[in-house]
């Protein structure tokens, strides 16, 4: 018990974890119960550790209630795909599972993974089992553990460093993986025969040596980035590892701690945060330091109030020096956990190297790989792979992965890289995309290219407003406005979410649109507009205007865009301009800024 000697009152979720016997709870029994299409609340909490959330179709709630029916329950199933690396067979497998057992779409996530939606309870075991059969897993894709490890996915030419980081992301993913045998028992063993297929077996040693029986107080995110390419938003991670190099040689990592986007506006002690630069570590020192940081969050993170449980709040409450000192105190445990001699990591930890983030690349378009092959970065609007009208993206990807493309990588901007192609294949790849109405990067606007939204309605239980279904029309309106103003070539990010939880990382975008409420009469969503972040992800934005109706977002942005157009310095980006000008000095379409505090 990690809370020995503490009088902290554990939250309900902590008690569920404690009683779960290594995350088993009554999952297996409830899956076998065909009398109901839902699972109990405690099981919902435990299922997250197994990579799935119980949801319901919120579009249907009202009509079903009128008919006296219960909610239309289904499950979202999220994969764990370190660094976003997949084979063609795996991508096709995901499409097959979505078509046969889901809602026929897949969604590339902001953590380089894939989500399936609309899986009914009777199909949940098959879905997770089949994901394991194609060599992927859903374990710890959600829940109070280390989530999917992010890493720059681009296999770029003359850049072995990215390969090294990708390898490291796999090693870290394995290192932080829960050791409970529950996942294997429940999802991989054949329920009919009782035989263990050992497809994705992990050590079944229990209790958990890294996490303990309560696991972590909240989700924990790790990401690796390069200074000149922060495509994974390293400052948004609980633990960001920023590669420090000398020429092509990896010297080590700046360790960034305490990033996190979620917030609750009604609670003064909740806020989005960028990570703090804590230390520099060499490659050899890295794993004991990762273990020590996780152990400190495990032992001192808030387990009483989940809104205060992310590591950013521990660091905020303690201050960085105290947090760093505690990590140093835990290094012996980290070294023991890694089976390396005590003293492997120098104490005190070295100060961060001066290297910092300087750039961002979304890797769209054609690029030569390190091995002479080529990859095509293909923009996927909001990560949603589907066929709709003239846009037959799913069919195009099915054909490409069946006939031409051997591997893929998923990006943290919810796009896909089609990898390992011969240069001679470029015409046929482009032809197939064109035949299916799929635009490549030169065919979409910059503002659409750099924008994305969380799923929100109808599946997310926490959504206040639309997001994925709202952003495309907002962008269409904005595209027209930008073209008219001569700003179409500007590169800036717009990220929209359906609630303040921030799953699409809205708080360091040039423009963040965060769902806040719904108009009582029209049911139209109202959003907080944030401005002043930046493409490279190193600055939080601030409130420009609150409670803006979706239909008025672009007209509310217009005065700010005019001000930018008239007063920017040469080459200055939108976010940098807003930051320099001062968001409080930017003009509004109405002078009502009172609610924006
Ligand atoms: Fe749901 Fe809110 Fe996350 Fe969007 S940001 S997916 S609405 S929890």
Short mmCIF file of N, CA, C and O and ligand atoms in Angstrom, two decimals, residues 55 58 78 107 115 219 453-457 459-467 496-506 514-515, ligand 1:
data_model
loop_
_atom_site.label_atom_id
_atom_site.label_comp_id
_atom_site.label_asym_id
_atom_site.label_seq_id
_atom_site.Cartn_x
_atom_site.Cartn_y
_atom_site.Cartn_z
N UNK A 55 -19.33 4.15 -23.27
CA UNK A 55 -19.94 5.41 -23.70
C UNK A 55 -21.38 5.14 -24.10
O UNK A 55 -21.83 4.00 -24.07
N UNK A 58 -24.99 9.85 -27.54
CA UNK A 58 -25.73 10.97 -26.93
C UNK A 58 -26.73 11.59 -27.90
O UNK A 58 -27.65 12.28 -27.46
N UNK A 78 -9.32 1.74 -27.43
CA UNK A 78 -8.11 2.48 -27.84
C UNK A 78 -6.90 1.55 -27.85
O UNK A 78 -6.68 0.80 -26.89
N UNK A 107 -10.32 6.11 -35.74
CA UNK A 107 -9.90 7.48 -35.48
C UNK A 107 -8.44 7.48 -35.01
O UNK A 107 -8.11 6.80 -34.03
N UNK A 115 -8.35 4.65 -32.26
CA UNK A 115 -9.54 4.35 -31.47
C UNK A 115 -10.62 3.78 -32.38
O UNK A 115 -10.79 4.23 -33.51
N UNK A 219 -3.80 9.52 -15.01
CA UNK A 219 -3.05 9.17 -16.22
C UNK A 219 -1.68 9.82 -16.21
O UNK A 219 -1.48 10.87 -15.57
N UNK A 453 -9.42 18.44 -33.84
CA UNK A 453 -10.44 18.50 -32.80
C UNK A 453 -10.54 17.17 -32.07
O UNK A 453 -10.21 16.13 -32.62
N UNK A 454 -11.02 17.21 -30.85
CA UNK A 454 -11.29 15.97 -30.11
C UNK A 454 -12.63 15.38 -30.61
O UNK A 454 -13.38 16.07 -31.29
N UNK A 455 -12.97 14.14 -30.25
CA UNK A 455 -14.22 13.54 -30.76
C UNK A 455 -15.48 14.22 -30.22
O UNK A 455 -16.43 14.45 -30.95
N UNK A 456 -15.51 14.52 -28.92
CA UNK A 456 -16.68 15.12 -28.25
C UNK A 456 -17.97 14.37 -28.60
O UNK A 456 -18.01 13.14 -28.57
N UNK A 457 -19.04 15.11 -28.99
CA UNK A 457 -20.33 14.47 -29.27
C UNK A 457 -20.25 13.68 -30.58
O UNK A 457 -19.54 14.11 -31.49
N UNK A 459 -20.07 10.69 -28.84
CA UNK A 459 -19.60 9.55 -28.05
C UNK A 459 -19.05 9.91 -26.68
O UNK A 459 -19.20 9.14 -25.74
N UNK A 460 -18.38 11.05 -26.55
CA UNK A 460 -17.70 11.33 -25.28
C UNK A 460 -18.71 11.74 -24.21
O UNK A 460 -19.46 12.71 -24.39
N UNK A 461 -18.66 11.05 -23.10
CA UNK A 461 -19.60 11.33 -22.01
C UNK A 461 -19.36 12.66 -21.33
O UNK A 461 -20.23 13.18 -20.63
N UNK A 462 -18.19 13.25 -21.52
CA UNK A 462 -17.87 14.52 -20.85
C UNK A 462 -18.11 15.73 -21.75
O UNK A 462 -18.02 16.87 -21.30
N UNK A 463 -18.42 15.49 -23.01
CA UNK A 463 -18.54 16.62 -23.96
C UNK A 463 -19.67 17.55 -23.56
O UNK A 463 -20.77 17.12 -23.22
N UNK A 464 -19.37 18.85 -23.63
CA UNK A 464 -20.39 19.88 -23.40
C UNK A 464 -20.92 20.36 -24.75
O UNK A 464 -22.09 20.64 -24.91
N UNK A 465 -20.01 20.47 -25.72
CA UNK A 465 -20.36 20.97 -27.06
C UNK A 465 -19.83 20.01 -28.13
O UNK A 465 -19.08 19.09 -27.84
N UNK A 466 -20.20 20.32 -29.36
CA UNK A 466 -19.61 19.63 -30.50
C UNK A 466 -18.14 20.02 -30.63
O UNK A 466 -17.73 21.10 -30.22
N UNK A 467 -17.37 19.14 -31.28
CA UNK A 467 -15.98 19.49 -31.58
C UNK A 467 -15.62 18.94 -32.97
O UNK A 467 -15.54 19.67 -33.94
N UNK A 496 -9.69 22.42 -31.30
CA UNK A 496 -11.01 22.55 -30.68
C UNK A 496 -11.29 21.35 -29.78
O UNK A 496 -10.96 20.21 -30.13
N UNK A 497 -11.90 21.61 -28.64
CA UNK A 497 -12.35 20.51 -27.78
C UNK A 497 -13.79 20.77 -27.34
O UNK A 497 -14.23 21.92 -27.29
N UNK A 498 -14.47 19.70 -26.99
CA UNK A 498 -15.87 19.81 -26.59
C UNK A 498 -16.05 20.05 -25.10
O UNK A 498 -17.18 20.12 -24.62
N UNK A 499 -14.95 20.14 -24.38
CA UNK A 499 -15.01 20.48 -22.94
C UNK A 499 -13.61 20.92 -22.52
O UNK A 499 -12.66 20.78 -23.28
N UNK A 500 -13.48 21.45 -21.30
CA UNK A 500 -12.16 21.97 -20.90
C UNK A 500 -11.08 20.91 -20.64
O UNK A 500 -9.95 21.25 -20.33
N UNK A 501 -11.42 19.63 -20.76
CA UNK A 501 -10.41 18.61 -20.47
C UNK A 501 -9.21 18.65 -21.40
O UNK A 501 -8.15 18.14 -21.07
N UNK A 502 -9.38 19.21 -22.56
CA UNK A 502 -8.20 19.53 -23.37
C UNK A 502 -7.58 18.37 -24.11
O UNK A 502 -6.37 18.39 -24.38
N UNK A 503 -8.36 17.35 -24.49
CA UNK A 503 -7.78 16.18 -25.16
C UNK A 503 -7.07 16.52 -26.47
O UNK A 503 -6.17 15.80 -26.88
N UNK A 504 -7.47 17.59 -27.14
CA UNK A 504 -6.82 17.97 -28.40
C UNK A 504 -5.75 19.06 -28.18
O UNK A 504 -5.39 19.76 -29.12
N UNK A 505 -5.28 19.17 -26.95
CA UNK A 505 -4.20 20.11 -26.60
C UNK A 505 -4.52 21.55 -27.06
O UNK A 505 -3.75 22.17 -27.80
N UNK A 506 -5.65 22.11 -26.64
CA UNK A 506 -6.03 23.44 -27.14
C UNK A 506 -5.28 24.59 -26.47
O UNK A 506 -5.29 25.70 -27.00
N UNK A 514 -12.53 26.04 -26.90
CA UNK A 514 -12.86 25.06 -25.87
C UNK A 514 -14.34 25.15 -25.52
O UNK A 514 -14.83 26.22 -25.10
N UNK A 515 -15.07 24.04 -25.68
CA UNK A 515 -16.50 24.01 -25.41
C UNK A 515 -16.80 24.31 -23.95
O UNK A 515 -16.19 23.73 -23.05
FE1 LIG B 1 -14.35 14.46 -24.41
FE2 LIG B 1 -13.63 16.78 -23.39
FE3 LIG B 1 -11.75 15.04 -24.17
FE4 LIG B 1 -13.21 16.28 -25.98
S1 LIG B 1 -11.77 17.25 -24.54
S2 LIG B 1 -12.77 14.09 -25.93
S3 LIG B 1 -15.17 16.46 -24.97
S4 LIG B 1 -13.20 14.77 -22.51
#
